[in-house]
Amino acid sequence: DAGITQSPRHKVTETGTPVTLRCHQTENHRYMYWYRQDPGHGLRLIHYSYGVKDTDKGEVSDGYSVSRSKTEDFLLTLESATSSQTSVYFCAISPGGAVETQYFGPGTRLLVL
Amino acid sequence: QKEVEQDPGPLSVPEGAIVSLNCTYSNSAFQYFMWYRQYSRKGPELLMYTYSSGNKEDGRFTAQVDKSSKYISLFIRDSQPSDSATYLCALHRGSEKLVFGKGTKLTVNP
């Protein structure tokens, strides 16, 4: 998984609670991404980062925030989890910022009850 | 019209068959074309990418891009049970985000 770890790998939470997912990489790549994957929708970009404290929104960013205080860590926060945020969340990196070569982590399965 | 269309399958073939996986797209501005393989309950794995039109080969895998038809293909020769996975196409227009197809689930039967 290209030196990417995600934690937790599985989480069950209740509607209305905040949830933070962590992506950790060991190779100091600048570009990191958060995606969600849902049946019928495929992979969709939530947020991405192009450096420490530099982040931008993707196509499905509502209800999510991100932070990147260190190169190696990219955090995704669901501010108040809803059932529609039940999904599998993937982190990705792109060496050198080349969008065409993104490498994905193992994913986090989130269930919001 | 969706930006990328990919038949979800499922596709089931016998071991040794040649597999053809395809995506169509609507925006002629796409320049980079990627194929990912995703095993069940795992993250997507980049197989190969192609810039602009033409073919690219890597072992048993060949990626083909026809920009005039807005059609991309991944061929798998001598398919193996270990090729059983979901295959995702992905496209982008330069510095922008990737646009993914929904994936085709492939099963190769021994």
Short mmCIF file of C-alpha atoms in Angstrom, two decimals:
data_model
loop_
_atom_site.label_atom_id
_atom_site.label_comp_id
_atom_site.label_asym_id
_atom_site.label_seq_id
_atom_site.Cartn_x
_atom_site.Cartn_y
_atom_site.Cartn_z
CA ASP A 1 0.00 0.00 0.00
CA ALA A 2 2.76 2.47 -0.94
CA GLY A 3 3.74 3.16 2.68
CA ILE A 4 0.28 4.41 3.56
CA THR A 5 -1.57 3.42 6.69
CA GLN A 6 -5.08 4.39 7.68
CA SER A 7 -6.61 4.31 11.11
CA PRO A 8 -8.95 3.10 12.30
CA ARG A 9 -9.58 0.38 9.73
CA HIS A 10 -13.14 -0.11 10.90
CA LYS A 11 -15.40 2.15 12.90
CA VAL A 12 -19.02 2.13 13.98
CA THR A 13 -20.41 5.39 15.29
CA GLU A 14 -23.71 7.10 15.93
CA THR A 15 -25.38 9.89 14.04
CA GLY A 16 -24.31 13.30 15.25
CA THR A 17 -20.95 12.33 16.66
CA PRO A 18 -17.67 13.72 15.29
CA VAL A 19 -15.31 11.23 13.70
CA THR A 20 -11.69 11.65 12.68
CA LEU A 21 -9.91 9.36 10.28
CA ARG A 22 -6.16 9.40 9.97
CA CYS A 23 -3.93 8.81 6.98
CA HIS A 24 -0.21 8.37 7.59
CA GLN A 25 2.51 8.11 4.96
CA THR A 26 6.18 7.38 5.42
CA GLU A 27 7.69 8.90 2.26
CA ASN A 28 7.12 12.66 2.65
CA HIS A 29 4.96 13.09 -0.42
CA ARG A 30 3.38 16.54 -0.73
CA TYR A 31 0.12 15.51 -2.31
CA MET A 32 -2.45 13.54 -0.34
CA TYR A 33 -6.10 12.84 -1.06
CA TRP A 34 -9.22 11.60 0.67
CA TYR A 35 -11.83 9.66 -1.30
CA ARG A 36 -15.00 7.85 -0.45
CA GLN A 37 -16.21 4.78 -2.31
CA ASP A 38 -19.87 3.84 -2.48
CA PRO A 39 -21.77 1.30 -4.56
CA GLY A 40 -23.19 2.98 -7.62
CA HIS A 41 -20.93 6.02 -7.29
CA GLY A 42 -17.40 4.78 -7.51
CA LEU A 43 -14.57 6.75 -6.01
CA ARG A 44 -15.22 10.41 -5.30
CA LEU A 45 -12.75 13.01 -4.09
CA ILE A 46 -13.56 14.64 -0.75
CA HIS A 47 -10.53 16.86 -0.08
CA TYR A 48 -6.92 16.97 -1.06
CA SER A 49 -3.73 18.57 0.22
CA TYR A 50 -0.69 19.87 -1.63
CA GLY A 51 1.43 20.59 1.43
CA VAL A 52 1.38 21.29 5.14
CA LYS A 53 -1.63 23.50 5.88
CA ASP A 54 -2.50 23.63 2.15
CA THR A 55 -5.79 21.91 1.41
CA ASP A 56 -8.64 22.21 -1.07
CA LYS A 57 -12.10 20.82 -1.61
CA GLY A 58 -13.08 17.98 -3.87
CA GLU A 59 -16.45 17.17 -5.35
CA VAL A 60 -18.14 15.85 -2.17
CA SER A 61 -16.66 18.01 0.60
CA ASP A 62 -19.86 19.04 2.41
CA GLY A 63 -19.86 17.73 5.98
CA TYR A 64 -16.12 17.02 5.95
CA SER A 65 -13.08 18.98 7.02
CA VAL A 66 -9.39 18.15 6.79
CA SER A 67 -6.18 19.15 8.45
CA ARG A 68 -2.54 18.66 7.67
CA SER A 69 -0.14 19.92 10.29
CA LYS A 70 2.66 17.51 9.34
CA THR A 71 3.71 16.21 5.94
CA GLU A 72 3.10 12.62 6.96
CA ASP A 73 -0.41 12.97 8.38
CA PHE A 74 -3.66 13.97 6.68
CA LEU A 75 -6.75 13.93 8.88
CA LEU A 76 -10.34 13.74 7.71
CA THR A 77 -13.04 14.85 10.15
CA LEU A 78 -16.75 14.24 9.87
CA GLU A 79 -18.00 17.13 11.90
CA SER A 80 -21.35 15.54 12.77
CA ALA A 81 -21.65 12.10 11.23
CA THR A 82 -24.78 11.21 9.26
CA SER A 83 -25.95 7.87 7.88
CA SER A 84 -25.20 9.12 4.36
CA GLN A 85 -21.53 9.21 5.33
CA THR A 86 -21.47 5.46 5.82
CA SER A 87 -18.84 4.49 3.30
CA VAL A 88 -15.36 3.19 2.70
CA TYR A 89 -12.80 5.97 2.92
CA PHE A 90 -9.51 5.80 1.08
CA CYS A 91 -6.45 7.95 1.41
CA ALA A 92 -4.10 8.32 -1.54
CA ILE A 93 -0.76 9.94 -2.28
CA SER A 94 0.77 11.00 -5.56
CA PRO A 95 4.56 11.07 -5.74
CA GLY A 96 5.71 14.37 -7.17
CA GLY A 97 2.15 15.58 -7.46
CA ALA A 98 1.50 13.57 -10.63
CA VAL A 99 -2.25 13.10 -10.55
CA GLU A 100 -2.02 10.15 -12.94
CA THR A 101 0.00 8.11 -10.44
CA GLN A 102 -2.00 7.98 -7.25
CA TYR A 103 -1.44 5.20 -4.77
CA PHE A 104 -4.09 4.22 -2.31
CA GLY A 105 -4.13 3.10 1.29
CA PRO A 106 -6.04 0.08 2.60
CA GLY A 107 -9.20 2.02 3.48
CA THR A 108 -11.39 2.67 6.51
CA ARG A 109 -14.87 1.16 6.69
CA LEU A 110 -17.18 3.54 8.51
CA LEU A 111 -20.70 2.70 9.58
CA VAL A 112 -22.87 5.51 10.92
CA LEU A 113 -25.92 4.24 12.79
CA GLN B 1 -24.30 12.72 -19.66
CA LYS B 2 -21.88 11.13 -17.21
CA GLU B 3 -18.21 11.96 -17.68
CA VAL B 4 -17.13 8.31 -17.57
CA GLU B 5 -19.22 5.21 -18.20
CA GLN B 6 -18.06 1.73 -17.26
CA ASP B 7 -20.11 -1.44 -17.47
CA PRO B 8 -20.25 -2.85 -13.93
CA GLY B 9 -20.49 -6.45 -15.12
CA PRO B 10 -20.11 -8.85 -13.47
CA LEU B 11 -17.89 -10.50 -16.05
CA SER B 12 -17.06 -14.19 -15.66
CA VAL B 13 -14.49 -15.93 -17.88
CA PRO B 14 -12.59 -19.24 -17.85
CA GLU B 15 -8.93 -19.30 -16.97
CA GLY B 16 -6.74 -18.53 -19.97
CA ALA B 17 -9.32 -16.34 -21.71
CA ILE B 18 -8.58 -12.91 -23.11
CA VAL B 19 -10.48 -10.30 -21.15
CA SER B 20 -11.56 -6.94 -22.51
CA LEU B 21 -12.60 -4.20 -20.10
CA ASN B 22 -13.83 -0.86 -21.38
CA CYS B 23 -14.79 2.68 -20.50
CA THR B 24 -16.29 5.46 -22.55
CA TYR B 25 -16.04 9.14 -21.74
CA SER B 26 -17.68 12.32 -22.89
CA ASN B 27 -15.08 15.10 -22.53
CA SER B 28 -12.42 15.23 -25.23
CA ALA B 29 -10.16 17.24 -22.90
CA PHE B 30 -9.14 14.12 -20.94
CA GLN B 31 -5.47 13.43 -21.55
CA TYR B 32 -4.42 10.78 -19.03
CA PHE B 33 -6.06 7.40 -18.77
CA MET B 34 -5.48 5.03 -15.88
CA TRP B 35 -6.49 1.52 -14.92
CA TYR B 36 -6.71 0.39 -11.32
CA ARG B 37 -7.28 -3.08 -9.93
CA GLN B 38 -9.10 -3.48 -6.63
CA TYR B 39 -9.29 -6.75 -4.77
CA SER B 40 -12.17 -7.28 -2.41
CA ARG B 41 -11.86 -5.17 0.75
CA LYS B 42 -8.55 -3.64 -0.42
CA GLY B 43 -7.46 -0.28 -1.77
CA PRO B 44 -7.23 0.34 -5.53
CA GLU B 45 -3.86 -0.54 -7.06
CA LEU B 46 -2.54 1.37 -10.07
CA LEU B 47 -1.95 -1.03 -12.96
CA MET B 48 -0.91 1.35 -15.69
CA TYR B 49 -1.56 4.73 -17.22
CA THR B 50 -1.45 6.10 -20.74
CA TYR B 51 -1.01 9.61 -21.98
CA SER B 52 -3.09 10.53 -25.01
CA SER B 53 -3.86 7.91 -27.65
CA GLY B 54 -2.21 4.61 -28.38
CA ASN B 55 -1.35 1.34 -26.70
CA LYS B 56 0.74 0.48 -23.69
CA GLU B 57 1.72 -3.03 -22.72
CA ASP B 58 2.88 -4.40 -19.38
CA GLY B 59 3.21 -8.16 -19.22
CA ARG B 60 -0.21 -9.70 -19.78
CA PHE B 61 -1.93 -6.31 -19.63
CA THR B 62 -2.46 -3.92 -22.54
CA ALA B 63 -4.11 -0.52 -22.24
CA GLN B 64 -5.55 1.04 -25.35
CA VAL B 65 -6.86 4.57 -25.86
CA ASP B 66 -8.93 5.71 -28.83
CA LYS B 67 -9.46 9.43 -28.35
CA SER B 68 -11.42 9.80 -31.58
CA SER B 69 -14.06 7.42 -30.20
CA LYS B 70 -13.57 8.49 -26.56
CA TYR B 71 -13.06 4.84 -25.69
CA ILE B 72 -10.44 3.16 -23.52
CA SER B 73 -9.78 -0.52 -23.03
CA LEU B 74 -7.77 -2.85 -20.84
CA PHE B 75 -6.95 -6.28 -22.25
CA ILE B 76 -5.79 -9.12 -20.06
CA ARG B 77 -4.17 -12.05 -21.86
CA ASP B 78 -4.02 -15.57 -20.43
CA SER B 79 -6.26 -14.56 -17.55
CA GLN B 80 -5.63 -16.17 -14.17
CA PRO B 81 -7.85 -16.69 -11.12
CA SER B 82 -5.62 -14.15 -9.36
CA ASP B 83 -6.90 -11.54 -11.84
CA SER B 84 -10.33 -11.79 -10.23
CA ALA B 85 -10.98 -8.27 -8.95
CA THR B 86 -12.82 -5.07 -9.77
CA TYR B 87 -11.14 -2.97 -12.45
CA LEU B 88 -11.55 0.80 -12.37
CA CYS B 89 -10.78 3.21 -15.15
CA ALA B 90 -9.78 6.75 -14.23
CA LEU B 91 -9.19 9.83 -16.35
CA HIS B 92 -7.93 13.35 -15.88
CA ARG B 93 -7.45 16.53 -17.89
CA GLY B 94 -4.01 17.61 -16.70
CA SER B 95 -3.67 19.09 -13.23
CA GLU B 96 -7.24 18.42 -12.16
CA LYS B 97 -8.74 15.63 -10.14
CA LEU B 98 -9.18 12.06 -11.28
CA VAL B 99 -12.58 11.00 -12.55
CA PHE B 100 -13.26 7.33 -11.88
CA GLY B 101 -15.51 4.84 -13.57
CA LYS B 102 -17.67 2.75 -11.26
CA GLY B 103 -15.65 -0.39 -11.91
CA THR B 104 -16.17 -3.75 -13.61
CA LYS B 105 -16.13 -6.87 -11.44
CA LEU B 106 -14.19 -9.70 -13.09
CA THR B 107 -14.13 -13.35 -12.05
CA VAL B 108 -11.71 -15.78 -13.68
CA ASN B 109 -12.79 -19.35 -13.12
CA PRO B 110 -10.19 -22.14 -12.78
#
